[in-house]
PDB file of C-alpha atoms in Angstrom:
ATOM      1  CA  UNK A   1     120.210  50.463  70.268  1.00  0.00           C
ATOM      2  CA  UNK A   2     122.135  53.774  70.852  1.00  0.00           C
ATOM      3  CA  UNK A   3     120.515  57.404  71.108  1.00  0.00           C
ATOM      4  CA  UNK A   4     121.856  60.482  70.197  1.00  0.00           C
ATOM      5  CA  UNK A   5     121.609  62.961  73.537  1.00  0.00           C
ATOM      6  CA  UNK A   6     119.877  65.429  71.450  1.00  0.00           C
ATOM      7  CA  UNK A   7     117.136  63.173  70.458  1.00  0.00           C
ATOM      8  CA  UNK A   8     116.010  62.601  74.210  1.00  0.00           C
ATOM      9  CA  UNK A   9     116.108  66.828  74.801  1.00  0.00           C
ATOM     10  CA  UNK A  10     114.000  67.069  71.249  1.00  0.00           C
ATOM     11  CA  UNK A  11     111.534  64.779  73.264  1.00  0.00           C
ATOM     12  CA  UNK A  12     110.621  66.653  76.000  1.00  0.00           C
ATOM     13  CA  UNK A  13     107.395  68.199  76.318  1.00  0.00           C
ATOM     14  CA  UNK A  14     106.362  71.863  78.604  1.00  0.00           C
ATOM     15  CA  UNK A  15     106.568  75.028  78.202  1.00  0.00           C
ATOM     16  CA  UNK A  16     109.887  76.774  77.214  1.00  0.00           C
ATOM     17  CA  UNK A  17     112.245  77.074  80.057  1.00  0.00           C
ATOM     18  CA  UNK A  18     114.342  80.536  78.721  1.00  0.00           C
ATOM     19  CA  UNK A  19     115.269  82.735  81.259  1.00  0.00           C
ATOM     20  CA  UNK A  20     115.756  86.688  79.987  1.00  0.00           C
ATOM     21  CA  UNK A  21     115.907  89.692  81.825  1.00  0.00           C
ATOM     22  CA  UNK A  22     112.857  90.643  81.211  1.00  0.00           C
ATOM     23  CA  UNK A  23     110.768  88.118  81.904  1.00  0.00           C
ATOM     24  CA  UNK A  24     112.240  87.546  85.515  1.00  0.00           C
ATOM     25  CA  UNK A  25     111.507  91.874  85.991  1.00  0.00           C
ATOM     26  CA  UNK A  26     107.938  90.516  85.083  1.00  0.00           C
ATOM     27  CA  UNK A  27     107.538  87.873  87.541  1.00  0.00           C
ATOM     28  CA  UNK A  28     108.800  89.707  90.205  1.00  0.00           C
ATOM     29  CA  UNK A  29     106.351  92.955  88.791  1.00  0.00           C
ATOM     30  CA  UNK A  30     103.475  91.163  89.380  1.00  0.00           C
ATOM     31  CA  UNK A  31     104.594  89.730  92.525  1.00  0.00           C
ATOM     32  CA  UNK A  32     105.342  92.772  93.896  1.00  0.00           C
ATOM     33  CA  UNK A  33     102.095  93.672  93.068  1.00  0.00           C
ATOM     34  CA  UNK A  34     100.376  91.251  94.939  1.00  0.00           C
ATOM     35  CA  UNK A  35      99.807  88.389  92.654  1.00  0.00           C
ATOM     36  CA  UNK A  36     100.600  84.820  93.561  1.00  0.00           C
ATOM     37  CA  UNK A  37     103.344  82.761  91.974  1.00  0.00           C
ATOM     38  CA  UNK A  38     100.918  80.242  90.940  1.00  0.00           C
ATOM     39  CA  UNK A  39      98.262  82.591  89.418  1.00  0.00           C
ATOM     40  CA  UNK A  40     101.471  83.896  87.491  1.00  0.00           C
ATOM     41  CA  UNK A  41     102.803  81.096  86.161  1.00  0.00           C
ATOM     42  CA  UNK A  42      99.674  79.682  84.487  1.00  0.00           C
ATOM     43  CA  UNK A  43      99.394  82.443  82.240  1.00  0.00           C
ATOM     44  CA  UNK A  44     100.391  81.550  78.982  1.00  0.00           C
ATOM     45  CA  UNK A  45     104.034  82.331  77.996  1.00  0.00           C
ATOM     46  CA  UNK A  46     105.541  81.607  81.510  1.00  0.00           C
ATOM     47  CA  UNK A  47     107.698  79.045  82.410  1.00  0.00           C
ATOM     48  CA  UNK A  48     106.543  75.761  85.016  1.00  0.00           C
ATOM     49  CA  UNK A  49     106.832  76.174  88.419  1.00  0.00           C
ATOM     50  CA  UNK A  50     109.890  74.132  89.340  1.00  0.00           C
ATOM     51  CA  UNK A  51     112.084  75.823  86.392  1.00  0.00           C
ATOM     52  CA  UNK A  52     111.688  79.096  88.038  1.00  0.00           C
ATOM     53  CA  UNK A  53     112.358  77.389  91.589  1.00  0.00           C
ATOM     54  CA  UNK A  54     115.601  76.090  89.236  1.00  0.00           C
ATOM     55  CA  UNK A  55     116.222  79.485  88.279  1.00  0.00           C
ATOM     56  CA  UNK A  56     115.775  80.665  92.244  1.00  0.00           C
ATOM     57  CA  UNK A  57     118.315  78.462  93.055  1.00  0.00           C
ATOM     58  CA  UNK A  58     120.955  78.960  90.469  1.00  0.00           C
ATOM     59  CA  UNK A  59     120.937  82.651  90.119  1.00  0.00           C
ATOM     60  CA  UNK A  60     121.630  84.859  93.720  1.00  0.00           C
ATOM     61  CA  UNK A  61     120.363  88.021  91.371  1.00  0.00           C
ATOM     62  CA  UNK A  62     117.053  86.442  90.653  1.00  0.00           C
ATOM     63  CA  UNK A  63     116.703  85.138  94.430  1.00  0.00           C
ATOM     64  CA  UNK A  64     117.318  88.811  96.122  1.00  0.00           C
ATOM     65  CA  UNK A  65     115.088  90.530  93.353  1.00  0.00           C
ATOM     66  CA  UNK A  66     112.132  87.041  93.994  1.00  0.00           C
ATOM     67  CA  UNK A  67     112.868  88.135  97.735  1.00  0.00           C
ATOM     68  CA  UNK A  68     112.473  91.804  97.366  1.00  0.00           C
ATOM     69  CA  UNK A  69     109.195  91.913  95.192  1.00  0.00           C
ATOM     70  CA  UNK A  70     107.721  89.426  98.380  1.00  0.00           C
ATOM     71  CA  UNK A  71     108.577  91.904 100.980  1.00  0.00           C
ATOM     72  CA  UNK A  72     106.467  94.131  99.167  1.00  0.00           C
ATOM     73  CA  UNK A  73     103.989  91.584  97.960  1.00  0.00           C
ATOM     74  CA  UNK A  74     103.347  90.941 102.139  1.00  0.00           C
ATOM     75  CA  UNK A  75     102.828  94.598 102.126  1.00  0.00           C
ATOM     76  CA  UNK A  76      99.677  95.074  99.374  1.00  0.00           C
ATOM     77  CA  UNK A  77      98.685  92.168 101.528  1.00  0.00           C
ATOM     78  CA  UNK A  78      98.612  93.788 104.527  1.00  0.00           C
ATOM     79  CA  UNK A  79      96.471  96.682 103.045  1.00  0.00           C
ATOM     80  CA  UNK A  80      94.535  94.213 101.853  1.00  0.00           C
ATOM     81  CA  UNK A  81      93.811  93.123 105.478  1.00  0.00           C
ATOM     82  CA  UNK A  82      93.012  96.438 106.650  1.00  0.00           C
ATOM     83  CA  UNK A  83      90.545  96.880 103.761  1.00  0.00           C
ATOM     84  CA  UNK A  84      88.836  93.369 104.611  1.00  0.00           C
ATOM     85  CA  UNK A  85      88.270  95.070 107.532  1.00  0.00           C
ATOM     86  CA  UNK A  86      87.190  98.570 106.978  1.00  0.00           C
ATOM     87  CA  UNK A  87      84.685  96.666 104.696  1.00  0.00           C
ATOM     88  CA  UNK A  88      80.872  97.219 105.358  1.00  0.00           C
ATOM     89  CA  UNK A  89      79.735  93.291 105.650  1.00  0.00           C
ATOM     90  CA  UNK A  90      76.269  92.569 105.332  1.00  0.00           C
ATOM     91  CA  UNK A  91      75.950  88.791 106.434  1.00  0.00           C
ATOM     92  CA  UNK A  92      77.497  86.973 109.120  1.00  0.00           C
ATOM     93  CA  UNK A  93      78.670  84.506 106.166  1.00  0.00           C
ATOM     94  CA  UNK A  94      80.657  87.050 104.282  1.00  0.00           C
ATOM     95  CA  UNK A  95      81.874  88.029 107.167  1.00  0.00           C
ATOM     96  CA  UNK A  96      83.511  84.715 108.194  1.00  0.00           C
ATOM     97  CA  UNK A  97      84.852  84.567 104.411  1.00  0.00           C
ATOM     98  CA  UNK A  98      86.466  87.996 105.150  1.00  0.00           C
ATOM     99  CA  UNK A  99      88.029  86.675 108.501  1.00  0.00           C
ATOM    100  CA  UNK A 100      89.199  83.742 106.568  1.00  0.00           C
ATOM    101  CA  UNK A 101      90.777  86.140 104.019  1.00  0.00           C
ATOM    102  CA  UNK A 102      92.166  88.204 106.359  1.00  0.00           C
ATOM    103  CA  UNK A 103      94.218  85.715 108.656  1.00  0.00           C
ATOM    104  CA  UNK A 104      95.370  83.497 105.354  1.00  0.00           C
ATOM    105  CA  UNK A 105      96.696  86.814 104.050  1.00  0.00           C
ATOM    106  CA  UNK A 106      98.520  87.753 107.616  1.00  0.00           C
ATOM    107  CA  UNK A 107      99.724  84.420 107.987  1.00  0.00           C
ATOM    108  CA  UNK A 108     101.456  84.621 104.051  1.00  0.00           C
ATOM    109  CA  UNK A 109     102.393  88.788 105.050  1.00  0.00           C
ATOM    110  CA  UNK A 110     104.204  87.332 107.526  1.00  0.00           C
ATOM    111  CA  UNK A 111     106.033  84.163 106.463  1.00  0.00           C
ATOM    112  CA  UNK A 112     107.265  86.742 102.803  1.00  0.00           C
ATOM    113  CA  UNK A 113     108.327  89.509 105.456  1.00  0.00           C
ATOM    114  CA  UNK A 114     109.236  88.877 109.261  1.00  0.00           C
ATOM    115  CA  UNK A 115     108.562  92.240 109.756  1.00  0.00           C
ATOM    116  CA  UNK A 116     104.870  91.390 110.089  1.00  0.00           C
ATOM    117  CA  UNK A 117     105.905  88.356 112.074  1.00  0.00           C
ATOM    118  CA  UNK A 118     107.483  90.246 114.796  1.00  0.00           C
ATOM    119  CA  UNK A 119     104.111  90.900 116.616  1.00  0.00           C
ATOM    120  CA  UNK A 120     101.245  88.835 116.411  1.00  0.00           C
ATOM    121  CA  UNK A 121      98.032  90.351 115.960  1.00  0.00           C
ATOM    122  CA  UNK A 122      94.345  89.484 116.396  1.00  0.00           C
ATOM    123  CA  UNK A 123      91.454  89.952 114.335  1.00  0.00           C
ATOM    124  CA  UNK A 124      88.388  90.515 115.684  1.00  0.00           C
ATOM    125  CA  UNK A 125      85.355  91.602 113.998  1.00  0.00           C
ATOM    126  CA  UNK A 126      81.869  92.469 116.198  1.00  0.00           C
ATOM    127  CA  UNK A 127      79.051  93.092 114.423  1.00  0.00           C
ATOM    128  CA  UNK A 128      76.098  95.334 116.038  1.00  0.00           C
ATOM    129  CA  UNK A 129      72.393  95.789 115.169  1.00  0.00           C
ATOM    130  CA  UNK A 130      70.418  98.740 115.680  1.00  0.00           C
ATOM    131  CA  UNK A 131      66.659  98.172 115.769  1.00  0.00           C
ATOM    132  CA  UNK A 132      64.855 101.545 115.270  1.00  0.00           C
ATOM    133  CA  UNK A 133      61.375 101.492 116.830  1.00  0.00           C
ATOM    134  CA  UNK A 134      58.048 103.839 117.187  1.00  0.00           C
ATOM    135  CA  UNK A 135      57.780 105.121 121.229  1.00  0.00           C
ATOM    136  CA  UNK A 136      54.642 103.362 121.132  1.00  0.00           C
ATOM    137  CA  UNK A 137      56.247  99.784 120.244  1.00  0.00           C
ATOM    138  CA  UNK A 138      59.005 100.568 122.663  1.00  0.00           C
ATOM    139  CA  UNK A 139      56.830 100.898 125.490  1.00  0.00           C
ATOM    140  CA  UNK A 140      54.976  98.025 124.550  1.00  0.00           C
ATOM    141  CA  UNK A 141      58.158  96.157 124.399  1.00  0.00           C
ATOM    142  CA  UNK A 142      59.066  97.333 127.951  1.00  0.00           C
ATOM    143  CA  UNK A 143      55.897  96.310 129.472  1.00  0.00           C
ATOM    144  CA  UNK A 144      56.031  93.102 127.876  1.00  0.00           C
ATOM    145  CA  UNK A 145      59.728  92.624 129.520  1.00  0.00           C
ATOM    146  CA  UNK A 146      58.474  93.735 133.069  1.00  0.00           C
ATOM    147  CA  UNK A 147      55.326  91.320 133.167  1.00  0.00           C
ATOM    148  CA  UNK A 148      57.661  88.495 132.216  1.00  0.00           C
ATOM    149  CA  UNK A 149      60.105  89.506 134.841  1.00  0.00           C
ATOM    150  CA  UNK A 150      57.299  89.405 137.219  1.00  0.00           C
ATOM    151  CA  UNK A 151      55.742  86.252 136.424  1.00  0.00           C
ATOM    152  CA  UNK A 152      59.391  84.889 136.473  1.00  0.00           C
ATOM    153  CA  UNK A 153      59.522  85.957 139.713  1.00  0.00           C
ATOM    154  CA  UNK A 154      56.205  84.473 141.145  1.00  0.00           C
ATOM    155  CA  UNK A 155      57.386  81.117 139.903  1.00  0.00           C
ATOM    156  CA  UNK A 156      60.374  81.268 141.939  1.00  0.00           C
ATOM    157  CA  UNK A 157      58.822  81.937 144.699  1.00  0.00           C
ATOM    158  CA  UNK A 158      60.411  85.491 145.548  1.00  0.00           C
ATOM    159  CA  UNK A 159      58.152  88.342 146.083  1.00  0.00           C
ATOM    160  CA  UNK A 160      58.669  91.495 144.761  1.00  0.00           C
ATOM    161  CA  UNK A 161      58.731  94.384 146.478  1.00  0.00           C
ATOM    162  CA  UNK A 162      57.317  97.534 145.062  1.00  0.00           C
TER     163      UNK A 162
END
């Protein structure tokens, strides 16, 4: 039984795989802007992942442009970081999420542009609470603290000295 060459191509199944101009200056757009490859690609009208990694490969124009818009895809992502940051975080849940955010986004900055690789940096966030009380509960508070210092004190066996 003998096929025809064409028949097999006719049989293939996916999404359309040609590459114009324009749609490469999109990809890289939305790149540049931030946007994943991934989050890219499943919108409808784009090609599968491993035919652009196909195109990558094949054309050097397409790789410098792909490398260009991630360079400036590492930098929205840096701004992100600092804005993750800057951010007013009300729980100690969001902010762990936000940490998480942040390093995942330093760690991509940095593997898309080197330049953000040179120096490693640390994120810390401290979080502070201010407790506002009446001069009449803070002295209440402060005499509560000293009698428990000086029963500590009994127990131990010290005396205190006045």
């Amino acid at each position: 039984m003998e096929t025809k060459s064409n028949e097999t191509h006719e049989s293939r199944t996916g999404r359309p795989t040609l590459k114009t101009p324009e749609l490469c200056a999109e990809i890289c757009r939305r790149i540049s802007e931030g946007e994943t490859m991934r989050a890219i690609l499943k919108t409808p009208g784009m090609p599968a992942w491993t035919t652009v990694h196909d195109w990558r490969q094949a054309d050097e124009s397409f790789r410098q442009d792909l490398l260009r818009a991630r360079e400036q895809q590492a930098e929205v992502w840096a701004e992100e970081v600092k804005e993750l940051t800057d951010a007013e975080l009300p729980t100690h849940e969001a902010i762990g999420r936000a940490r998480l955010r942040m390093q995942s986004r330093q760690w991509l900055a940095g593997k898309y542009n080197p330049t953000y690789a040179d120096k490693p940096t640390q994120v810390g966030v401290n979080v502070g609470v201010a407790v506002v009380l009446p001069e009449v509960e803070r002295l209440k508070l402060l005499e509560r603290h000293e009698r428990a210092m000086l029963g500590n004190q009994d127990k131990t066996g010290e005396t205190s000295t006045p």
